[in-house]
XYZ file of C-alpha atoms in Angstrom:
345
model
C 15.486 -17.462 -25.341
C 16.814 -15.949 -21.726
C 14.024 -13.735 -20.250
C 15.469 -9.888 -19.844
C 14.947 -8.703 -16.420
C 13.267 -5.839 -15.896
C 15.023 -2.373 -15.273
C 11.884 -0.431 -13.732
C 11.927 -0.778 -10.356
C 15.594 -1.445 -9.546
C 17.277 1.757 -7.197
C 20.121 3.618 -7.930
C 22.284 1.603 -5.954
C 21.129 -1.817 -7.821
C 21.415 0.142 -11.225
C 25.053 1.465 -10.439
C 26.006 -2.507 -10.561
C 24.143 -3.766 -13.735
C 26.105 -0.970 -15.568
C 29.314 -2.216 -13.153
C 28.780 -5.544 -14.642
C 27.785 -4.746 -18.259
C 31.646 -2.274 -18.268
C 29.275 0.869 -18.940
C 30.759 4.217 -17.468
C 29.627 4.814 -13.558
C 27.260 7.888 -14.537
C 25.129 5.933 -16.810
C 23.338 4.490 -13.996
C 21.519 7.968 -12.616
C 20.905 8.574 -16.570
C 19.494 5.184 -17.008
C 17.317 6.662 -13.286
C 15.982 9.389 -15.468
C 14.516 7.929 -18.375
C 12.638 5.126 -16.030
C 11.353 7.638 -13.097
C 11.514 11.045 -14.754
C 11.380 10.277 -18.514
C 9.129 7.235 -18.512
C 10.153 5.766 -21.057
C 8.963 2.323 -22.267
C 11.735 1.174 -24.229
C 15.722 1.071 -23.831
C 16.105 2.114 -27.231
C 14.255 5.316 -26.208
C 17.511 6.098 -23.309
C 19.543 8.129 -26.649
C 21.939 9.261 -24.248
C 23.631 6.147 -23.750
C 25.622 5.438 -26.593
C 23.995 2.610 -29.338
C 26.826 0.209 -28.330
C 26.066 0.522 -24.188
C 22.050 0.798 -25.447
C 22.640 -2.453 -27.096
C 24.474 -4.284 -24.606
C 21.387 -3.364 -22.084
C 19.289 -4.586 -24.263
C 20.891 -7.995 -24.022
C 20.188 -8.781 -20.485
C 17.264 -6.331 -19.620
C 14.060 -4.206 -20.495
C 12.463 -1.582 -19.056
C 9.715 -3.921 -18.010
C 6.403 -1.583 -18.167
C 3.614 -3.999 -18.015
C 0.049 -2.423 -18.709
C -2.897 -2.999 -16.670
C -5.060 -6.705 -18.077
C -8.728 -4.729 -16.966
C -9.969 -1.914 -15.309
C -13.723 -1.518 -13.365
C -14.686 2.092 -13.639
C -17.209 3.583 -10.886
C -19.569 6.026 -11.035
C -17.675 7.684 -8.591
C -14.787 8.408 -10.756
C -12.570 5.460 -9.088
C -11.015 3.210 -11.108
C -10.198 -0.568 -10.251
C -7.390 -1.834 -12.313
C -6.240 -5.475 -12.365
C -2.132 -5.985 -13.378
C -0.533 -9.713 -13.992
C 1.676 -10.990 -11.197
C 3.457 -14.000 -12.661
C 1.578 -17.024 -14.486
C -2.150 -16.403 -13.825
C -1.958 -14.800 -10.525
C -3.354 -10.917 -10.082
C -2.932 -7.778 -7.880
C -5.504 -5.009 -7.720
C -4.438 -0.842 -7.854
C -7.842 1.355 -7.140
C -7.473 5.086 -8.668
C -9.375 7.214 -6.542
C -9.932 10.915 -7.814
C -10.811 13.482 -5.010
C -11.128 17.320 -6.162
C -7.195 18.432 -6.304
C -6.184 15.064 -4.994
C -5.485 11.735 -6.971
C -4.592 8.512 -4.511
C -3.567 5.283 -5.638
C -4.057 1.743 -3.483
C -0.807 -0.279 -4.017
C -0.313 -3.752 -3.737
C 2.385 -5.842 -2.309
C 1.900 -9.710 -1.964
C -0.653 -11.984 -4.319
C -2.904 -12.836 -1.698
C -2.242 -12.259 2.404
C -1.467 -14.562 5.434
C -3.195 -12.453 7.754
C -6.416 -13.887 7.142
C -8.380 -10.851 8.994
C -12.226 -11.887 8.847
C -13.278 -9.088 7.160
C -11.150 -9.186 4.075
C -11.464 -10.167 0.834
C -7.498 -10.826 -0.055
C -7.463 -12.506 3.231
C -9.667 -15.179 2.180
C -7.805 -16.011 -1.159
C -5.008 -17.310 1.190
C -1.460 -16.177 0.324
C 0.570 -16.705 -2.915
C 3.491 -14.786 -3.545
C 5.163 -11.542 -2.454
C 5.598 -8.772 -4.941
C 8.795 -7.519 -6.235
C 9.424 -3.747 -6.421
C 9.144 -3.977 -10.047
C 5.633 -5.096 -9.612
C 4.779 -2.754 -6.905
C 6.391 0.439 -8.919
C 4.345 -1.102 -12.258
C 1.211 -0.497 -10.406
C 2.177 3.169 -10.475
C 4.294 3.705 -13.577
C 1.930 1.712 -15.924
C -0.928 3.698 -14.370
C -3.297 5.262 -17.423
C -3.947 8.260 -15.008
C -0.050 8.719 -13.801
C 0.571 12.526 -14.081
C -2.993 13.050 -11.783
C -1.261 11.054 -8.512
C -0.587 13.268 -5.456
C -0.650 10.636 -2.998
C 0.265 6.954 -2.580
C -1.334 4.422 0.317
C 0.426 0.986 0.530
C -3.313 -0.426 1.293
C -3.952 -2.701 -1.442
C -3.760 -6.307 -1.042
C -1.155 -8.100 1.282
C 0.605 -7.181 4.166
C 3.522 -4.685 3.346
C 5.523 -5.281 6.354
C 5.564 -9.059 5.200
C 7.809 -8.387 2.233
C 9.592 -5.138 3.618
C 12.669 -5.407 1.740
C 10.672 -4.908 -1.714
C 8.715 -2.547 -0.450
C 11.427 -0.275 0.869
C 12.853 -0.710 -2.585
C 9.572 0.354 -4.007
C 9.609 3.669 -1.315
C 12.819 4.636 -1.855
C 12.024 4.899 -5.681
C 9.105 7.206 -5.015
C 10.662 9.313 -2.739
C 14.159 9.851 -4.081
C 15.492 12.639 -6.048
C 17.117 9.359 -8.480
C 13.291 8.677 -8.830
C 10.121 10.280 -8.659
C 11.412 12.354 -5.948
C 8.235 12.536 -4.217
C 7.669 14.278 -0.605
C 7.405 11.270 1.988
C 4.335 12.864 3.593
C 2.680 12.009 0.284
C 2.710 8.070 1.154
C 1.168 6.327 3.622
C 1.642 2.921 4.583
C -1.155 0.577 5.974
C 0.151 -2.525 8.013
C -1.469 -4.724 10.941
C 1.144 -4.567 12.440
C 4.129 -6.759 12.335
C 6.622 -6.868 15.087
C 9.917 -7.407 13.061
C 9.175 -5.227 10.220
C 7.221 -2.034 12.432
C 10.527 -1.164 13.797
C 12.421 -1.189 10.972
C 9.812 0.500 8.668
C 9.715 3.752 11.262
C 13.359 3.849 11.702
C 14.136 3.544 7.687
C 11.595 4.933 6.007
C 9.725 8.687 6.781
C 6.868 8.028 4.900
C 3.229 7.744 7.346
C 1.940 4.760 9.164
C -1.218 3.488 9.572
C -2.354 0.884 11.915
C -5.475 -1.420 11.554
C -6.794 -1.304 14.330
C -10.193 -2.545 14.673
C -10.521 -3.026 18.078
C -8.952 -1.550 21.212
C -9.708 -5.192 23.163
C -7.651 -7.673 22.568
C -9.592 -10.812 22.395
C -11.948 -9.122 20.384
C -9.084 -7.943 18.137
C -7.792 -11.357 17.763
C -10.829 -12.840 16.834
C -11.239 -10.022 14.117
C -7.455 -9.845 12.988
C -5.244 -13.203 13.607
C -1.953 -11.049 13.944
C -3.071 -9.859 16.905
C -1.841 -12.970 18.782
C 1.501 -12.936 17.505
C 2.158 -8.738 18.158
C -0.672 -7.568 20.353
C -1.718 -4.005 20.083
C -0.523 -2.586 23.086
C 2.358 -4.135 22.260
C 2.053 -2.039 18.848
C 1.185 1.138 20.891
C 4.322 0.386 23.023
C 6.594 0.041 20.569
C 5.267 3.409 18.481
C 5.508 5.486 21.533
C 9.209 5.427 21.337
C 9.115 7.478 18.013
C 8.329 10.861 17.539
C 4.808 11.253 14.852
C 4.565 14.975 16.788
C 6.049 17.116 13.489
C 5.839 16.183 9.772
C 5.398 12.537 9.337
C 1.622 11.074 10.499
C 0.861 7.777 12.588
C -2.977 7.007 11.307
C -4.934 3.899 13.205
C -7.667 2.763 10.885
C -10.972 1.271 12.513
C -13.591 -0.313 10.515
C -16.691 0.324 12.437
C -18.825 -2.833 12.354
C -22.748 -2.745 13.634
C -23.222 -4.691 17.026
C -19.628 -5.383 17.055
C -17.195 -2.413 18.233
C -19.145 0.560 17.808
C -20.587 1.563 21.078
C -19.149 3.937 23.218
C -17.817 1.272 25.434
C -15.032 0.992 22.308
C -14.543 4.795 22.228
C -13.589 4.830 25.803
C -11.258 1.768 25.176
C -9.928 3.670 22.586
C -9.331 6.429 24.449
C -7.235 4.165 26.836
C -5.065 2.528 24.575
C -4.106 5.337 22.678
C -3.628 7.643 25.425
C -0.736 10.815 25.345
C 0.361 9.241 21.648
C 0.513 11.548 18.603
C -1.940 9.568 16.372
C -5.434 10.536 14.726
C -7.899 8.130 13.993
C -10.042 7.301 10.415
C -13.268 5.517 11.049
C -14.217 3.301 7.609
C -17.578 2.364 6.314
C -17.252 -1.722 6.145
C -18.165 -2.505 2.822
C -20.296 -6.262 2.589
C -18.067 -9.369 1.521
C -19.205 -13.026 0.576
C -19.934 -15.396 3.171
C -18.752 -12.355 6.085
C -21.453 -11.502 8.278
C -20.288 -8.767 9.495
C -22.485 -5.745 8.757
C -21.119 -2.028 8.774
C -22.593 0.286 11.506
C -24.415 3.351 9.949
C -23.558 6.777 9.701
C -25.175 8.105 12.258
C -23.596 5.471 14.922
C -20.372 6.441 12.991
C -20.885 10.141 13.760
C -21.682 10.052 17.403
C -18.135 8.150 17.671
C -16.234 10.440 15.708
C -17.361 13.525 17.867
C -17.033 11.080 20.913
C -13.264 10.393 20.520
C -12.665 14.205 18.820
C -14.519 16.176 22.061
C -12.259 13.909 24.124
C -8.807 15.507 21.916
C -8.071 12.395 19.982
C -8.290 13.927 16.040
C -10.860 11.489 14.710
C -12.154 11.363 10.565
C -14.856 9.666 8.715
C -13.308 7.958 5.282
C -15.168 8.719 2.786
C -16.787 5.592 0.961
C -15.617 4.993 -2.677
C -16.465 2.739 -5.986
C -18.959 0.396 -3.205
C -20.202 -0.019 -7.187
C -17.229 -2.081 -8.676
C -16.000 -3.299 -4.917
C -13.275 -1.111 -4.397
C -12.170 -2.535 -1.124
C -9.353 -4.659 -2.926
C -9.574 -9.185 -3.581
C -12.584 -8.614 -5.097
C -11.584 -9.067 -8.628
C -8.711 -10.608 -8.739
C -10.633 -13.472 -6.572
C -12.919 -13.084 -9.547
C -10.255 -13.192 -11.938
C -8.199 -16.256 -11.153
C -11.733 -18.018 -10.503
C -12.417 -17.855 -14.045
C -9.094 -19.142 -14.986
C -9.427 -21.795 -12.820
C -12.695 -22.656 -14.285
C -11.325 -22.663 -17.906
């Protein structure tokens, strides 16, 4: 039996030619739109303004592909780990994290990552597939807690920028009126920084940046974050000063702030350097522990002295807030767990 593609996750554009090639009228494609990103629907049969006979030539070739999540961790927090299938025994993570009158989801685009920074746990699994955008919009349509979201962060596993074509697909779907019409300024993507997809990302896309940072010195950055040696980040810095992050769309760099390691005020100054006369603000993150890392996180009150640091010298500088430590929120934790059972079976 042919396996039906799936219809969530496919834009406008890509829609407008399966009803091209299936002879359905032109207009059914922005009404087939609605009942996947407006309507939600689960099943084609549930689309009753197409006619049965156009409904049932659909259904030939294609589903609507809404694929629920295999396990969820809860914390006592009130963030929720969930764990969705990514081909034949391979796993992606989406974290749920509540916050008063905000809801965020963590997104995921590749099974795995090649950027093998040392203090990740996705890293370490080595790198398996890149997601399609019907995967990556899955982790947010098949989402128990769906009508909560205000916010999306492509932070979850992977490296966006390493399978930008999908995951422009997957932006242009959540910030299209076709879709779920969303304001761009309500997703953020994280990236290390990847020379041939940064451009393109800030030129086609509005939605925020954020850097990993880590490190304003360079061979400390490289030891810390591979990537660095291929696109340094001054090279980064460089290339994001052409761009204008001065009015509605943010450029974030995220620093993990490791004890012993960068979190003296020798860093602050560095940091202070580097990012210099550039638009930009600055989130400082709690390291959370990882097998066989030994990298420890610095504590809060090291973390505070940096913060005011780097905001009494005018760079805009936040504490993250830690969330779900509990069920290891910081995503590879359990789909590593996952596919290690499987493998053990």
């Amino acid at each position: 039996m042919m396996q039906k593609q799936p219809l969530l996750g496919l834009t406008l554009t890509e829609l407008q030619q399966v009803v091209k090639n299936l002879g359905m009228p032109g207009f059914a494609a922005k009404q087939i739109a609605s009942w996947l990103y407006d309507k939600n629907v689960t099943s084609v049969d549930e689309m009753t303004n197409l006619s049965l006979k156009h409904r049932s030539l659909l259904k030939e070739e294609y589903e609507v592909g809404v694929e629920p999540p295999v396990e969820a961790m809860r914390s006592a927090d009130g963030t929720v780990k969930y764990l969705f299938r990514a081909g034949e025994g391979h796993f992606v993570e989406a974290v749920y994290i509540p916050d008063d009158d905000r809801a965020t989801l963590c997104v995921s685009s590749q099974v795995g990552c090649k950027m093998n920074c040392k203090f990740c746990m996705t890293g370490k699994q080595g790198f398996t597939a890149s997601l399609t955008a019907h995967q990556i919009i899955n982790q947010i349509h098949a989402l128990p807690e769906r009508e909560k979201l205000t916010n999306i962060v492509m932070m979850g596993m992977g490296e966006p920028l390493d399978n930008l074509d999908e995951v422009l697909k997957a932006l242009e779907i959540m910030t299209s009126a076709y879709g779920y019409g969303w304001s761009p300024k309500r997703v953020t993507l994280s990236s290390v920084g990847l020379r041939k997809g940064l451009q393109r990302f800030v030129e086609e896309c509005e939605c925020h940046l954020a850097i990993s940072l880590h490190s304003p010195v360079p061979m400390q950055r490289r030891e810390l974050m591979p990537a660095e040696k291929a696109f340094s980040i001054t090279e980064i810095v460089d290339l994001l000063r052409n761009y204008d992050f001065s009015k509605q769309r943010r450029l974030s760099f995220e620093y993990i702030v490791f004890k012993g390691v960068n979190d003296s005020m020798v860093y602050a100054r560095e940091l202070l350097k580097l990012l210099r006369g550039l638009d930009c603000r600055i989130n400082l993150i709690r390291f959370h522990a990882i097998p066989g890392v030994e990298l420890e996180g610095a504590d809060m009150e090291t973390m505070t002295k940096f913060r005011d640091y780097l905001t009494s010298h005018g760079l805009f500088t936040t504490i993250r807030a830690s969330r779900g430590e509990d069920i290891f929120a910081a995503c590879g934790m359990l789909s590593t767990a996952k596919q290690e059972g499987i493998n053990k079976n």
